[in-house]
Each structure stands twice: as C-alpha cells, then as structure tokens.
Amino acid sequence: MVDRQEIPRDGITCVYAHPDAQADIVFLHGLNGNPTRTWTAKDSAVYWPVDLLPNTLGPDAPVDVLVYGYNADTASTSERSASDNYIYEHAQTLVTDLTSYRGTRGTATRPIIWVAHSLGGILLKRALNYSNDLKDRHHEASRSIFVSTFGIIFLGTPHKGSGLATWGSILQNMARATMPRRLFDSEPVLIKTLKKNNQTLRDINVHFLDIYQRFKIQMAHENHKTDFTITKRLVVDSASANPELPGVQYFGIEATHSNMCKFSSSTSHGYRIVTSAIREWVIQGPSVIERRWDVERNESRQRAIEDATERLGPAAAGFPGFNTPMTSSGHFEGPSAPPRTTPSLSTPFLQHAQSTRSSLFITPSHFHPDTVFVGRDKELAGLHTMLLDEHRRSLGTSAVVVQGMSGIGKSALGKQYIFNHKSHYPGGIYWIRASTLQEMEDDFWHIAKNDAIRQMIDHRASRRWQSSPQQPAILELGLLSVSESQELLLGELGKHKPYKPEDLDMAAKLVKLMDCLPLMIHSAAQQMKATREPLSKYLKSWKAKPHIGDAALPAFQSIRDDLQDRGETAALNLINILSFFGQLIPVEMLALGLKALDTRTSVKTKGSLNKTFATLIAFALIERSETAEIRSLSSKTSDNSGETQTEPLDTLWTHSVTQVFFANILADDKQSWLERAIAVFCRSFDEADARMKSAKPESKNPNKPGLGMPDDYRRYSAHGKRLLEHVNKMKKTQLAPELNAARRELRLRLESIPAELDRLQRAVLASIVNGDEAPRISGSSSLSNSSPASLDAFPI
C-alpha cells in the first residue's frame, strides 16, 4: 500500500493491491483536482479508496485500487503550469498509461470499473471512444481499455456542459486573489470543453452514445449548492449530470460538487449506493469480460487476415486458414462444421415459385426445410393419411388441424410434410399464415394476384370447398422423446454419429431441462455455435438460471444475457423494436423507419445494419431471406406455361415466442420501447407514402423493379394494427404522455390507409378480370433489390 503523501500528481498509481484481485477500480479526478485531495474528506482526512472501499467490498470482491492523475489545473503556480492540453491529448495519455501499467503486470484482460468526478467523466468518455477506435494492428493493445471496461460511476460529470459564468466563479473561489485576471480572458482549453454547446463536448457525447450500452453505468448529481461568497449555486445541475439514457441508474448525493466524491465514513450519503454497485460489478465482471475478450480475439484475427489478404492479394489464397469460413458473428468454422440453419444475407430461399401451371407453390419468405429434422415419423404418416382420406374428400374437405404448445414444432412438421410429399399435390400448394386475420387476408391477396389461378379454378368449386361444413381432423403434436431431442441438439451442434457417451449424457440432461421443446433446443444450439461455448459449460450455466415452469424463459434469457455480455447492444435494441411489429417485415420498410431513432438507440453494429442482422441471425432470433413477389398481374412466359414474373423482397422473420419474450422482459421500459417502435413505423410510412404518391406509374417493362402500392399499404396496415394492439393492452390511465402522443400519430396513419387501399385493390381486381396490367407505382419495397450493403448508406 502506498503512502498517500507519496502518490504522484501524474500517471497511474496503485494505492491498494489484493493478491487475488478480480478487477481494477480506477479513480479519475476532475478540474483542478489531484489523485489524493479529490478523494479525501476534508473534516476527517479519510481517503476512502483505501481507508473504506476494500473493507466494504469484502473477501468476495477482491480488487486493486488505482488512481490516475493528470494536469487539470487552470492556473499556473510557481511549481506547476496550467494545462494547455486538449481533452483528446489527456485521453490518449490516459489510455497509453493504463495500457502500459496493466500490460507489464499481466492484467490487461482484467475488468475495469471507473469512478470519475466532474471533468474526469468527460475525459473517460473521450478515452473510451479513442480506445474503441484503435483497430490498427500496431495499436491493438490499447483497445484493451475499451474491451475490459465493465462499469462506470459518474459523479457530478457535466455531460451537457456548464455555463462559463459558473466555471469562472469556481476558479475565482478556488484561486481567490492569487489567480491572475488574464487567465479568464485567455480561457483555458479544458474550461472551453466544459462550456454548454461546445462542439468538442457534443462530439464526445455523440460518439459515446454508440458504446455506452455496453457498460454498467451510474450517474450522480449534487444536491447542495456551492458557496461562491456572493452567491450559492449548483456547479453541475441534474439535467447536465443526468442525461436521460436507457439502462442508466441515477441518484443524488447530499453534498456540494466538490464534496460529493469525498466520503468520510461508510454512512456518508451516497457511499452505500456507489460501493454496492462496485461490489456487484466486481462479482459479475470477470465472466462477462472474458466473453468479450473471446469476441475481441476472433475479430482481431479476422482483421489480421483481411489485412494480410489485402497486402498479399491473390497469393493469400494459397496460405492455410485464409479461406476458413466465418460465422455471421465473426467466428471461424472448421472444415467439418455443419451447414448453417439460418439463411444467408442475400440468397433467396424461395426457389419454388410456380414452375408450371399444374404445380403452384406460394409460400412466405422464410419458408424452407429445417436443416436438422428428427423424429415425428408417426405424426408425418398420420398427417398424410388424414389429408388423402378419400372418404373425407368426397364429403368436401380433408382438412387437418395440427395443434400443440408454442415452439413444439407445428410449422416444422408442416414444412417437412410439404417437402416430403409435394408431388402428391399437382394442383399446387399455398402456405397461409394464420396468426392474425390481417396475415390471412394478405396471403389470400397474394393468391388472388396470381393471374394463373383464374384459369385453373372454377370459382363455384372454390366456393363449395370453402363453405363445406366438414369439420377438420385433429392431429395433436406432443413433445419429442428424450432420444429424439438428444439427436436434434447434437445434430444442430454439428456433431455426427456415433455420438460420444459424454455428449449423449450432457445432451440428455439439457433437453430434459428444456422440456424437450424443439424451439428452445434450436435456440440453445445456435447460441452455442455463435459463442463456441462447450456443451458442458452451457449446461452448467443453464442449471444456474431461474426456472419458472416455462422452458422459453431461461433459454431466451440466456441468449439475452449472452448478447449483453458480448456488448451487442445494437442487436438487443433492434430485437426490442422488432418484438412489437408483425412477424414478417421487409428490410426496406424497417430501414426507412429506423431513421426516426435518436442517437441513444443505436441499431448498427460497427456502423452496419447488416452486421446487426447477422448477429441476430447467428443467435436464431430472426431469419432473413428473400421471397418471390408477383411482378405483373397479366404477364406470362412466351410458352404460356403459367409462370409468373417475380422479384425478390428482402424480409426479416421473427418467431412469435421470441417476440413475446423480448416484449415482456422490457418490464418498466416497455412503454418507451413501444413508443420508439411506433416512431419507426410512422417515419417509414410517411416516407413510403410520400414516395408512392409522388412517383409516376411504372412502364409495362416486366424487368422494371418495384411493387404494387396495394402490397405496401397492406403491409403498413398489418404492422400498424399490431402496434396499436400492444398500446390498447395497456391501461389508459397508466400510459405515459409520450406513448399517448405516439398512439394518436399511429391512428392518423392507420385511418389514412383503408380508402387508398380499397381504391387500389379495386383497380387491381378489375385488371385481373379484364386481363389488363394494373398501374403500379414503386413503394416502400422498391429499393429492396438493392444489395445488402446499400442499407448501410442510410443515416440510421
């Protein structure tokens, strides 16, 4: 332990060391402060980073305590000149100094928890921005500060600045008559940074918003005014010290600005809040930071490969490892890795658009067979027998209802049956989504758009089939057996028969904990593949999670925790928003609306929306694919085979169970996230509506991209109604004013849709009857043919 009288003014000093330290606590002082005086109580001389903190944390949270000093002086003395360094220069020095200190002690990957007072908080934000920006291989060591940071406590930090008069008063009070008057005329650079509306401060804050959700954060404000002799006032008011940010904890300390960071005892106001957070973070931090370092090492290797490939050019292809495929989350797969079960970012899955007049096949965009499908032989055979029952067919219909709990595999069974027995249905197959009435209407509308259908089906026969009184048969779908669940899990993980006994044993234990629910098994397997976590470790962490009788809770909670631990805040933000929309949403519709989000809600991963999609896909939270949309109402191929010209529509699909979980877990934040989702919808609708109304009808050139306006309006209607349902489920008396305003804006858009939609649908239906081509105008989906990379050009 260092004698506090010997603590140097500048640089890193360890003032308390523990042989089994799990984290580094780093203290940063503010303007005119120093690493000793700033944290020492004036009345008792208690230096709380040493005298109080280690004992309070106890043996369960061992730490090293570091203090950092830098020249934050605003006046020259005989011993020391005033600082003329800019904030970014101080930040570079801090990162370099701390990186060197931790590197020489072999603690570069240890979690960091910061306690920053006043200007120290601005310095810290600039330092973390700087550390995060270092991607060059020669400076990657300095990224360790960003990667290892787990939590931050801001004490009286002027995030929005403070008035110059206030800071001038502080300086005058602190320096009294010894401070030269010319100092205020020249205005030191650090004071300039702290002025309200300062461009440097704004840039630091905007940049920090891209990364802040990665950290645990507390922000404290002073509750006592500082006495400036002539007047008393708050140095940093609560509006500046506590900018509203989701996930941040705020509190006040009953002290002045200077004394709020000086705790004289464990009963001092604010001390318990600060130290409770530090203790909790010390315990949580190691496992989280370990995962983030795993991600960092993989990304570093990827950057090295890309750099070498760029330098070596074609010659790089001949080196081992340069062609190793990577997962969408940035991990490398070995040669024996199984095919991914999620769609690629650009390859259409729907390759089964109608090929002949006698074989129509119209399905949603995410429709594809599961890569791994096990068991269900009895159910598939029973379904086939029921559907081909000649007696039931003679009575009108041989319809079958497959029923079972959510996530049990009803859709998977239906898809598997279709791909097994498609040849038994030469008249065609249509997949109608039936989660909501709006989805059913949309899918029937797509069937009506198919002009070949009017040549094939007698409308009287169709009406007789639809009005048949025959009740459907019931196929009850039960849970998979343990052995089937084992095979599904191990197959999803890419393991091959014969399975190792230890793998079978661990798989059996895990699937039993999941109630043998296929959706949860799939999600868990995708998570393990994305994080490369061994089955044994995943099983251990699963057992430690709370169980509430629903297998979906710990499964999705595990995925959410993993994303949080890995710092994937953009992905979490996006899935929170998607949880309120319909299951199927065009990427272009979403991209148009995301521009409504402010800088607090980042949805881009490393500046790319596509990378955020890739993360959610890797964790099996969404699927992305292209569907073949009907391009023309009357055009056919020259051989009159019944083919219809189509165009791809880039879409995202989210399982309803996923949506329910993420919407419900938002708890107290649910209204604010729903408000953001509505803002995304309204912005998207306004832009698409303006685009459609101002555009000229397209030519009849079948190669001209674009979708008909009815489809665009129908999609907006479906998603808007879904959002309104979420609002209506909440008690009106408990709605926040912002959500009430958002609901009014949402209703205005929904009310404008029916008349326009009715007019356009009548025109389209008339064209079907007359055999004419209906006029079409490019709408919200007209840019969906753009390459995925083009989405990153949107200022989201």
mmCIF file with all atom_site columns, C-alpha atoms in Angstrom, residues 370-436:
data_model
loop_
_atom_site.group_PDB
_atom_site.id
_atom_site.type_symbol
_atom_site.label_atom_id
_atom_site.label_alt_id
_atom_site.label_comp_id
_atom_site.label_asym_id
_atom_site.label_entity_id
_atom_site.label_seq_id
_atom_site.pdbx_PDB_ins_code
_atom_site.Cartn_x
_atom_site.Cartn_y
_atom_site.Cartn_z
_atom_site.occupancy
_atom_site.B_iso_or_equiv
_atom_site.pdbx_formal_charge
_atom_site.auth_seq_id
_atom_site.auth_comp_id
_atom_site.auth_asym_id
_atom_site.auth_atom_id
_atom_site.pdbx_PDB_model_num
ATOM 1  C CA . ASP A 1 370 ? -35.187 -27.375 -41.408 1.00 0.00 ? 370 ASP A CA 1
ATOM 2  C CA . THR A 1 371 ? -31.560 -28.460 -41.830 1.00 0.00 ? 371 THR A CA 1
ATOM 3  C CA . VAL A 1 372 ? -31.959 -30.884 -38.948 1.00 0.00 ? 372 VAL A CA 1
ATOM 4  C CA . PHE A 1 373 ? -35.311 -32.659 -38.599 1.00 0.00 ? 373 PHE A CA 1
ATOM 5  C CA . VAL A 1 374 ? -35.612 -35.713 -36.344 1.00 0.00 ? 374 VAL A CA 1
ATOM 6  C CA . GLY A 1 375 ? -38.447 -37.961 -35.266 1.00 0.00 ? 375 GLY A CA 1
ATOM 7  C CA . ARG A 1 376 ? -42.118 -37.252 -35.985 1.00 0.00 ? 376 ARG A CA 1
ATOM 8  C CA . ASP A 1 377 ? -42.372 -40.295 -38.301 1.00 0.00 ? 377 ASP A CA 1
ATOM 9  C CA . LYS A 1 378 ? -45.685 -41.331 -36.772 1.00 0.00 ? 378 LYS A CA 1
ATOM 10 C CA . GLU A 1 379 ? -47.101 -37.807 -36.998 1.00 0.00 ? 379 GLU A CA 1
ATOM 11 C CA . LEU A 1 380 ? -45.992 -37.373 -40.630 1.00 0.00 ? 380 LEU A CA 1
ATOM 12 C CA . ALA A 1 381 ? -47.588 -40.679 -41.613 1.00 0.00 ? 381 ALA A CA 1
ATOM 13 C CA . GLY A 1 382 ? -50.783 -39.802 -39.769 1.00 0.00 ? 382 GLY A CA 1
ATOM 14 C CA . LEU A 1 383 ? -50.969 -36.386 -41.397 1.00 0.00 ? 383 LEU A CA 1
ATOM 15 C CA . HIS A 1 384 ? -50.525 -37.922 -44.836 1.00 0.00 ? 384 HIS A CA 1
ATOM 16 C CA . THR A 1 385 ? -53.274 -40.469 -44.207 1.00 0.00 ? 385 THR A CA 1
ATOM 17 C CA . MET A 1 386 ? -55.704 -37.800 -42.967 1.00 0.00 ? 386 MET A CA 1
ATOM 18 C CA . LEU A 1 387 ? -55.075 -35.433 -45.887 1.00 0.00 ? 387 LEU A CA 1
ATOM 19 C CA . LEU A 1 388 ? -55.504 -38.165 -48.528 1.00 0.00 ? 388 LEU A CA 1
ATOM 20 C CA . ASP A 1 389 ? -58.587 -39.706 -46.906 1.00 0.00 ? 389 ASP A CA 1
ATOM 21 C CA . GLU A 1 390 ? -60.824 -40.365 -49.928 1.00 0.00 ? 390 GLU A CA 1
ATOM 22 C CA . HIS A 1 391 ? -64.000 -40.579 -47.866 1.00 0.00 ? 391 HIS A CA 1
ATOM 23 C CA . ARG A 1 392 ? -63.446 -37.209 -46.235 1.00 0.00 ? 392 ARG A CA 1
ATOM 24 C CA . ARG A 1 393 ? -62.508 -35.703 -49.572 1.00 0.00 ? 393 ARG A CA 1
ATOM 25 C CA . SER A 1 394 ? -65.764 -36.904 -51.087 1.00 0.00 ? 394 SER A CA 1
ATOM 26 C CA . LEU A 1 395 ? -67.654 -35.051 -48.353 1.00 0.00 ? 395 LEU A CA 1
ATOM 27 C CA . GLY A 1 396 ? -65.914 -31.758 -49.112 1.00 0.00 ? 396 GLY A CA 1
ATOM 28 C CA . THR A 1 397 ? -62.583 -31.404 -47.387 1.00 0.00 ? 397 THR A CA 1
ATOM 29 C CA . SER A 1 398 ? -59.929 -33.463 -45.675 1.00 0.00 ? 398 SER A CA 1
ATOM 30 C CA . ALA A 1 399 ? -58.548 -30.548 -43.679 1.00 0.00 ? 399 ALA A CA 1
ATOM 31 C CA . VAL A 1 400 ? -56.369 -31.294 -40.664 1.00 0.00 ? 400 VAL A CA 1
ATOM 32 C CA . VAL A 1 401 ? -55.611 -29.036 -37.682 1.00 0.00 ? 401 VAL A CA 1
ATOM 33 C CA . VAL A 1 402 ? -52.199 -29.636 -36.139 1.00 0.00 ? 402 VAL A CA 1
ATOM 34 C CA . GLN A 1 403 ? -52.233 -28.354 -32.574 1.00 0.00 ? 403 GLN A CA 1
ATOM 35 C CA . GLY A 1 404 ? -49.731 -28.127 -29.764 1.00 0.00 ? 404 GLY A CA 1
ATOM 36 C CA . MET A 1 405 ? -47.950 -25.648 -27.490 1.00 0.00 ? 405 MET A CA 1
ATOM 37 C CA . SER A 1 406 ? -45.852 -22.780 -28.841 1.00 0.00 ? 406 SER A CA 1
ATOM 38 C CA . GLY A 1 407 ? -42.412 -23.867 -30.012 1.00 0.00 ? 407 GLY A CA 1
ATOM 39 C CA . ILE A 1 408 ? -43.294 -27.551 -30.166 1.00 0.00 ? 408 ILE A CA 1
ATOM 40 C CA . GLY A 1 409 ? -42.650 -27.765 -33.918 1.00 0.00 ? 409 GLY A CA 1
ATOM 41 C CA . LYS A 1 410 ? -46.020 -27.400 -35.676 1.00 0.00 ? 410 LYS A CA 1
ATOM 42 C CA . SER A 1 411 ? -44.623 -25.311 -38.523 1.00 0.00 ? 411 SER A CA 1
ATOM 43 C CA . ALA A 1 412 ? -41.577 -27.575 -38.827 1.00 0.00 ? 412 ALA A CA 1
ATOM 44 C CA . LEU A 1 413 ? -43.843 -30.592 -39.184 1.00 0.00 ? 413 LEU A CA 1
ATOM 45 C CA . GLY A 1 414 ? -45.932 -28.871 -41.857 1.00 0.00 ? 414 GLY A CA 1
ATOM 46 C CA . LYS A 1 415 ? -42.875 -27.795 -43.829 1.00 0.00 ? 415 LYS A CA 1
ATOM 47 C CA . GLN A 1 416 ? -41.302 -31.239 -43.631 1.00 0.00 ? 416 GLN A CA 1
ATOM 48 C CA . TYR A 1 417 ? -44.520 -32.827 -44.858 1.00 0.00 ? 417 TYR A CA 1
ATOM 49 C CA . ILE A 1 418 ? -44.739 -30.441 -47.800 1.00 0.00 ? 418 ILE A CA 1
ATOM 50 C CA . PHE A 1 419 ? -41.183 -31.093 -48.935 1.00 0.00 ? 419 PHE A CA 1
ATOM 51 C CA . ASN A 1 420 ? -41.667 -34.841 -48.497 1.00 0.00 ? 420 ASN A CA 1
ATOM 52 C CA . HIS A 1 421 ? -44.973 -35.035 -50.358 1.00 0.00 ? 421 HIS A CA 1
ATOM 53 C CA . LYS A 1 422 ? -45.082 -32.094 -52.742 1.00 0.00 ? 422 LYS A CA 1
ATOM 54 C CA . SER A 1 423 ? -45.504 -34.454 -55.682 1.00 0.00 ? 423 SER A CA 1
ATOM 55 C CA . HIS A 1 424 ? -48.807 -35.712 -54.214 1.00 0.00 ? 424 HIS A CA 1
ATOM 56 C CA . TYR A 1 425 ? -50.393 -32.290 -54.788 1.00 0.00 ? 425 TYR A CA 1
ATOM 57 C CA . PRO A 1 426 ? -50.066 -31.460 -58.516 1.00 0.00 ? 426 PRO A CA 1
ATOM 58 C CA . GLY A 1 427 ? -52.783 -28.846 -58.161 1.00 0.00 ? 427 GLY A CA 1
ATOM 59 C CA . GLY A 1 428 ? -50.445 -26.655 -56.114 1.00 0.00 ? 428 GLY A CA 1
ATOM 60 C CA . ILE A 1 429 ? -49.627 -25.733 -52.523 1.00 0.00 ? 429 ILE A CA 1
ATOM 61 C CA . TYR A 1 430 ? -50.306 -22.453 -50.734 1.00 0.00 ? 430 TYR A CA 1
ATOM 62 C CA . TRP A 1 431 ? -48.988 -21.650 -47.249 1.00 0.00 ? 431 TRP A CA 1
ATOM 63 C CA . ILE A 1 432 ? -51.349 -19.257 -45.456 1.00 0.00 ? 432 ILE A CA 1
ATOM 64 C CA . ARG A 1 433 ? -50.142 -17.584 -42.264 1.00 0.00 ? 433 ARG A CA 1
ATOM 65 C CA . ALA A 1 434 ? -52.940 -17.577 -39.728 1.00 0.00 ? 434 ALA A CA 1
ATOM 66 C CA . SER A 1 435 ? -51.502 -15.845 -36.657 1.00 0.00 ? 435 SER A CA 1
ATOM 67 C CA . THR A 1 436 ? -53.771 -12.860 -37.294 1.00 0.00 ? 436 THR A CA 1
#
